[in-house]
PDB file of C-alpha atoms in Angstrom:
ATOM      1  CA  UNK A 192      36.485  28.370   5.594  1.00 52.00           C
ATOM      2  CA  UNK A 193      38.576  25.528   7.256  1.00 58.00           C
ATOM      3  CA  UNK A 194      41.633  27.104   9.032  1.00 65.00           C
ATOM      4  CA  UNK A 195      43.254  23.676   8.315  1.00 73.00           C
ATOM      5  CA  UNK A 196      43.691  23.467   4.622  1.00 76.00           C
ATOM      6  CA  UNK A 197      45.830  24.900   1.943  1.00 69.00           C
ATOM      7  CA  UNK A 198      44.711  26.139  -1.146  1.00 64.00           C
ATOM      8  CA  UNK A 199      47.242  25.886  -4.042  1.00 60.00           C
ATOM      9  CA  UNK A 200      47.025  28.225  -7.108  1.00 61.00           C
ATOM     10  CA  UNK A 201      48.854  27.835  -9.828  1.00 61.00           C
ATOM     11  CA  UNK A 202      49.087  30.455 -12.189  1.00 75.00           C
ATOM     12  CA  UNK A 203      50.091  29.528 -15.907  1.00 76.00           C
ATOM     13  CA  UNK A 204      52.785  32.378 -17.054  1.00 83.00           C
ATOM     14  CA  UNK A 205      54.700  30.679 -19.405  1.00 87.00           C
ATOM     15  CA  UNK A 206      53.808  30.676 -23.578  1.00 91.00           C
ATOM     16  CA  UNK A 207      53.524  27.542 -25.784  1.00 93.00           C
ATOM     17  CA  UNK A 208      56.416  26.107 -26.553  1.00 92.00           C
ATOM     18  CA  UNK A 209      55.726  25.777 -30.953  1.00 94.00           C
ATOM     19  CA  UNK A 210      57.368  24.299 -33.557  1.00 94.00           C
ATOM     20  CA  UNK A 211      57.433  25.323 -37.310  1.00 97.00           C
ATOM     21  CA  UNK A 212      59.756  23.941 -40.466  1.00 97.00           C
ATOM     22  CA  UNK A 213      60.622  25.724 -43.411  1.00 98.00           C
ATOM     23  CA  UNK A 214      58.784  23.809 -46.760  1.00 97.00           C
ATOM     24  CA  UNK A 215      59.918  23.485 -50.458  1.00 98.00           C
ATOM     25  CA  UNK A 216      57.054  22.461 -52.340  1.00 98.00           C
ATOM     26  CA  UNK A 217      56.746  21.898 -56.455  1.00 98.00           C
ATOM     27  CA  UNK A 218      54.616  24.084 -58.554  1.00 98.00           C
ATOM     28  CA  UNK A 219      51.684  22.319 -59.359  1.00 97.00           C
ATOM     29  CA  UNK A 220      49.817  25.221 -61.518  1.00 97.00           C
ATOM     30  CA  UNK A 221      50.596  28.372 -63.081  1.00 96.00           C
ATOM     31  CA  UNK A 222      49.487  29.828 -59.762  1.00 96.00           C
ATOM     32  CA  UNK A 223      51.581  27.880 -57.523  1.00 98.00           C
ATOM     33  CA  UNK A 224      50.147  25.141 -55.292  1.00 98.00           C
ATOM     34  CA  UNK A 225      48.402  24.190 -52.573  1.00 98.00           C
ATOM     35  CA  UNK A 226      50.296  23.351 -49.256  1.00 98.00           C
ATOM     36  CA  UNK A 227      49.722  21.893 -46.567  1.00 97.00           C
ATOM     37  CA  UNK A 228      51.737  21.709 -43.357  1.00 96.00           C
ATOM     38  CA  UNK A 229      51.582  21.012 -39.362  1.00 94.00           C
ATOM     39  CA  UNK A 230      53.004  22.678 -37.004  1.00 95.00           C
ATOM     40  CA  UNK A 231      53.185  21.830 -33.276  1.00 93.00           C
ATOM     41  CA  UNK A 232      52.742  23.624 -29.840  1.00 93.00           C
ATOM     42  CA  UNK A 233      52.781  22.030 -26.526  1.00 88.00           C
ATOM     43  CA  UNK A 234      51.942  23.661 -23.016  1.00 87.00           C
ATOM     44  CA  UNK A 235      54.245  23.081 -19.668  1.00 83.00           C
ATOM     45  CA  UNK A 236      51.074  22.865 -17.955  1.00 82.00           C
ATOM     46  CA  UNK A 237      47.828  21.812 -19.649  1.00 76.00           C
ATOM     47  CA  UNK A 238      49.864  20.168 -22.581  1.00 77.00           C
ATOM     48  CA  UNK A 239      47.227  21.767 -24.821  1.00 80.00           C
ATOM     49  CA  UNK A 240      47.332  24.272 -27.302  1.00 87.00           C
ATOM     50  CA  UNK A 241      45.445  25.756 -30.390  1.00 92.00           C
ATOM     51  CA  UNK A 242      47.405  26.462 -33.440  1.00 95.00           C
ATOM     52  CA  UNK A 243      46.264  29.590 -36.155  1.00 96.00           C
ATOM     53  CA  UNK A 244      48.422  30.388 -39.131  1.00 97.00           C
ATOM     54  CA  UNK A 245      48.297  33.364 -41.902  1.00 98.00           C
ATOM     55  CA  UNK A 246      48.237  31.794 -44.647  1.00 98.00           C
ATOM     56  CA  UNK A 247      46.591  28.891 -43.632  1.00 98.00           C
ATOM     57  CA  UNK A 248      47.650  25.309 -44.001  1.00 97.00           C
ATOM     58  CA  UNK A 249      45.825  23.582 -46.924  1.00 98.00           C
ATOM     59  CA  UNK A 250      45.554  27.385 -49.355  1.00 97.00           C
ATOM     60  CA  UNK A 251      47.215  28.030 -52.629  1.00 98.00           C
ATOM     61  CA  UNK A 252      50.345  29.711 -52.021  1.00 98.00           C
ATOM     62  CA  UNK A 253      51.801  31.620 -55.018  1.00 98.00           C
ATOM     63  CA  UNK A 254      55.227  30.559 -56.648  1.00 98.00           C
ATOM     64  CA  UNK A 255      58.319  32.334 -54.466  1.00 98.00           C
ATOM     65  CA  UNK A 256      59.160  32.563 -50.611  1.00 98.00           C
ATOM     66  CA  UNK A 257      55.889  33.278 -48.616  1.00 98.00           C
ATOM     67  CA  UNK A 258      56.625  33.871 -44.852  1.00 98.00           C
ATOM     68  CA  UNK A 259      54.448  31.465 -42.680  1.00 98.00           C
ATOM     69  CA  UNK A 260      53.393  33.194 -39.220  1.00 98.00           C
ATOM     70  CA  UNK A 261      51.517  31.061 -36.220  1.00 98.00           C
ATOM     71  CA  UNK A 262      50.468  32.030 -32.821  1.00 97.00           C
ATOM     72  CA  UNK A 263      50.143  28.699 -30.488  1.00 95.00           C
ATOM     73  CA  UNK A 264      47.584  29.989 -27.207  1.00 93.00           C
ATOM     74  CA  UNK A 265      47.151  28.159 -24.125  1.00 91.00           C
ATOM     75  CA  UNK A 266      44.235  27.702 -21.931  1.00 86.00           C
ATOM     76  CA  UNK A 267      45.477  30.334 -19.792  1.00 86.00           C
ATOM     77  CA  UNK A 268      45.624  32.958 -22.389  1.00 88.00           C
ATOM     78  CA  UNK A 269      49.512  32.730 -22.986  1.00 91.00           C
ATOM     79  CA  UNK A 270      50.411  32.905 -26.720  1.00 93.00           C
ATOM     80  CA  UNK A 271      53.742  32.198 -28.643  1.00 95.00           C
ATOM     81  CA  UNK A 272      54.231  33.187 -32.122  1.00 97.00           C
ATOM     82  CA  UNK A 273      56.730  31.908 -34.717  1.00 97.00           C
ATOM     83  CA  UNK A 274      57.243  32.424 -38.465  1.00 98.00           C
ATOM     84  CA  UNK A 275      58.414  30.066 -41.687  1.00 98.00           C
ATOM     85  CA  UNK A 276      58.568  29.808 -45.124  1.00 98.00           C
ATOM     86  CA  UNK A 277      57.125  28.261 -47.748  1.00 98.00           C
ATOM     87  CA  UNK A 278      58.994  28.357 -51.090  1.00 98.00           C
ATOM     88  CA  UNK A 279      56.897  27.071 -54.257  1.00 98.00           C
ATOM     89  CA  UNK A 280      59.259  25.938 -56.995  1.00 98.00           C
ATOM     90  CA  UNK A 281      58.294  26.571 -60.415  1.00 98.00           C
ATOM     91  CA  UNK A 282      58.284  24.835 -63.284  1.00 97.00           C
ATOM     92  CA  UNK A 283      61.925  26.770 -64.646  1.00 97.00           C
ATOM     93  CA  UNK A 284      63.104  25.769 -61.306  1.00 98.00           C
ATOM     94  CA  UNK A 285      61.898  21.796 -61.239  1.00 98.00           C
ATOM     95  CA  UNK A 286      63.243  21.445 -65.134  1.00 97.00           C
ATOM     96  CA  UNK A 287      66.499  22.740 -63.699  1.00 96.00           C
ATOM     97  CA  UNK A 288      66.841  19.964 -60.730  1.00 96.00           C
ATOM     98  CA  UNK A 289      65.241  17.258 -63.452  1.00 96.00           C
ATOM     99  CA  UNK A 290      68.180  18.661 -65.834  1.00 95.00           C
ATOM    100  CA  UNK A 291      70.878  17.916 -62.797  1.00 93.00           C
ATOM    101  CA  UNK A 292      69.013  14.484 -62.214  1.00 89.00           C
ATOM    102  CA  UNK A 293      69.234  12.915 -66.039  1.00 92.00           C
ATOM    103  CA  UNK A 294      72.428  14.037 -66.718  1.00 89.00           C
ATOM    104  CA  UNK A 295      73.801  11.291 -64.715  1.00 82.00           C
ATOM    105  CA  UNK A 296      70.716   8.458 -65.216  1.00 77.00           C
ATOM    106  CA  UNK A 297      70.102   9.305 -68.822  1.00 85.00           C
ATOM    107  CA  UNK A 298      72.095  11.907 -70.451  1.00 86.00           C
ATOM    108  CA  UNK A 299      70.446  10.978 -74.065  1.00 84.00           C
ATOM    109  CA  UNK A 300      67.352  13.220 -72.794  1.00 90.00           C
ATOM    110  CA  UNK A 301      69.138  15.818 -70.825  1.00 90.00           C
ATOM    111  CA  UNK A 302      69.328  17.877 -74.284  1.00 92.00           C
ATOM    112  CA  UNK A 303      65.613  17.990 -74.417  1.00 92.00           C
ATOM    113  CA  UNK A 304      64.825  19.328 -70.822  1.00 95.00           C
ATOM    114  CA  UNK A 305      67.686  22.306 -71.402  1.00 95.00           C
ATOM    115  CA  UNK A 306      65.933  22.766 -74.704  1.00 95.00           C
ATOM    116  CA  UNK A 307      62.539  22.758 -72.805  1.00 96.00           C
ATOM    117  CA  UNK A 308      64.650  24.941 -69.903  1.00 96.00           C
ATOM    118  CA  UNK A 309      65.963  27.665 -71.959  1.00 97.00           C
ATOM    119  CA  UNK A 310      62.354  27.972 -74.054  1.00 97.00           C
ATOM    120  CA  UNK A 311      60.801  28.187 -69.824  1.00 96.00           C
ATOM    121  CA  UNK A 312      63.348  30.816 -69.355  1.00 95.00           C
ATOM    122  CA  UNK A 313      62.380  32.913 -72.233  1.00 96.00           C
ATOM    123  CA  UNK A 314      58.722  32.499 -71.762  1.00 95.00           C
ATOM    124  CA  UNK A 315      58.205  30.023 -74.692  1.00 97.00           C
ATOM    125  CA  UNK A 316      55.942  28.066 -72.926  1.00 96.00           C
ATOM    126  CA  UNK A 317      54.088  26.172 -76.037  1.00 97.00           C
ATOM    127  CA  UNK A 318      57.898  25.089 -77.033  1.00 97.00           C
ATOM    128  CA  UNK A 319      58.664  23.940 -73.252  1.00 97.00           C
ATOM    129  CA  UNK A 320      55.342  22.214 -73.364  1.00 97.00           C
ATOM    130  CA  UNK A 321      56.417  20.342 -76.569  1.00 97.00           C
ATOM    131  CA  UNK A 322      60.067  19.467 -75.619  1.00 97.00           C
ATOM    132  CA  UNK A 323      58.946  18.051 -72.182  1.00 97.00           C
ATOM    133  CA  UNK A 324      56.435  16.015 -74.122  1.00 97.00           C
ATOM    134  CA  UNK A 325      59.219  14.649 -76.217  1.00 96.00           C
ATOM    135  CA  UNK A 326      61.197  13.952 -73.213  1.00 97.00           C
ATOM    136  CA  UNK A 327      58.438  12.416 -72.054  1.00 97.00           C
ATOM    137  CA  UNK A 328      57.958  10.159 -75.085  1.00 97.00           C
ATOM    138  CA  UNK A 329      61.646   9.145 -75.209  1.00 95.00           C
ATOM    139  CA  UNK A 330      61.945   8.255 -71.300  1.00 96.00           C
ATOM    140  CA  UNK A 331      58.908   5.298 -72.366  1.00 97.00           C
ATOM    141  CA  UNK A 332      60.744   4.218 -75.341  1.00 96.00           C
ATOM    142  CA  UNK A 333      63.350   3.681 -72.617  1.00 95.00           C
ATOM    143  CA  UNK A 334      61.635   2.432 -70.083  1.00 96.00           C
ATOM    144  CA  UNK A 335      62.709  -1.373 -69.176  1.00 95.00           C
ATOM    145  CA  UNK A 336      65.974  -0.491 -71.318  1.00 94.00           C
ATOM    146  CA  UNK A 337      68.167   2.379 -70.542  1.00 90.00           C
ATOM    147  CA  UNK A 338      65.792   2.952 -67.337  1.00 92.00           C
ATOM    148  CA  UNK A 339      64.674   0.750 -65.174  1.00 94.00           C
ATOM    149  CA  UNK A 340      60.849   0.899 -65.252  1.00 96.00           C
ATOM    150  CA  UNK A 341      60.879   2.651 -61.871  1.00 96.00           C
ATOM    151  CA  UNK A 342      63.348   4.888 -63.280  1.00 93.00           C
ATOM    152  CA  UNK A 343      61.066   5.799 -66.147  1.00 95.00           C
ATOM    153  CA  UNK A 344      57.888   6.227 -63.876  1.00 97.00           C
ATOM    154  CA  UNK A 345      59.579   8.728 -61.648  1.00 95.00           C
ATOM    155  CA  UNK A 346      61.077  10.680 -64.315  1.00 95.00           C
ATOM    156  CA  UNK A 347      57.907  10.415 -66.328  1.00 97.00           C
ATOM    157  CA  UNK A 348      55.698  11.887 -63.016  1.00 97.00           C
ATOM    158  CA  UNK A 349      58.479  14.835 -62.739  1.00 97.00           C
ATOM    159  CA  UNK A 350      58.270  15.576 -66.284  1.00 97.00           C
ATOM    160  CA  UNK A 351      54.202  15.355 -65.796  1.00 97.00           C
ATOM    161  CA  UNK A 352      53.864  17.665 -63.070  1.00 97.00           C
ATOM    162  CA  UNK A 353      56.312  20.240 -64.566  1.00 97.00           C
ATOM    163  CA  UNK A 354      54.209  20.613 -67.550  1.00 97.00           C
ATOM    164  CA  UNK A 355      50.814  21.080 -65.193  1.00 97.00           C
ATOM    165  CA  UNK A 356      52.813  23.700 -63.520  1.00 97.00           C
ATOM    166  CA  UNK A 357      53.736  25.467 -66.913  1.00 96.00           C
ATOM    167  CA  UNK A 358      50.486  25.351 -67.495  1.00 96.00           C
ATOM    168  CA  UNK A 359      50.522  22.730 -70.991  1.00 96.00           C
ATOM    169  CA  UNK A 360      47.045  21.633 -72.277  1.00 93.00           C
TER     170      UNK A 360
END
């Protein structure tokens, strides 16, 4: 060993820094919906760090609040955990936002989705199946009239995937 150098360790004591964002995802199914998400971690030292999460980005997570926990590790063995929530809307819940949404762009309809709302509500789903197929038929009579055709489209595709997520043939 030379008398005349310095060795320099540096030992690696502090966790991951991670970050994590609450989500608010649509029903897309009966069962909820598949979600996706990314969190981030970053180490002070290496910059690197590996990412787990229970549940797992890119599984079906049921309709309700699920709590999100990840652990972020660094090459030195330091890990950081932090939790967050996914909440799955279902269909009762999207009919009520499209409800808020047409009253204002097209209140001819609005009477159909808090007919399709209330039969949701009660667990009529055949009759919510039927009134949001109405809907949907009225908002493409309208289409390039009442609505503009973007209008129509995006009212059409919430209408669409609220049915899929009651569960309509």
């Amino acid at each position: 060993v030379d008398a005349d150098k310095t060795v320099v360790i540096r030992l690696d004591k502090t966790a991951p820094a991670l970050t994590v964002a609450n989500t608010t995802v649509n029903a897309t199914s009966p069962s909820g919906a598949v979600v996706t998400f990314a969190p981030t971690a970053t180490d002070a030292i290496s910059g690197l760090a590996s990412l787990t999460s229970s549940p797992a980005s890119g599984s079906t997570f049921p309709i309700g609040t699920t709590t999100v926990t990840v652990t972020a590790s660094d090459t030195a063995g330091n890990t950081s955990t932090a939790s967050f929530t996914v909440t799955v809307l279902s269909a009762a819940q999207q009919t009520s936002i499209l409800v808020t949404t047409v009253s204002s762009a097209f209140p001819q309809a609005s009477g159909l989705l808090q007919n399709a709302l209330n039969s949701l509500t009660t667990g009529q789903t055949g009759a919510s199946c039927n009134q949001m197929s109405a809907f949907i038929n009225q908002v493409q009579a309208q289409s390039g009239k009442k609505l503009t055709v973007a209008q129509a489209n995006q009212l059409i595709a919430s209408a669409s995937q609220i049915r899929a997520a009651s569960g309509c043939p």
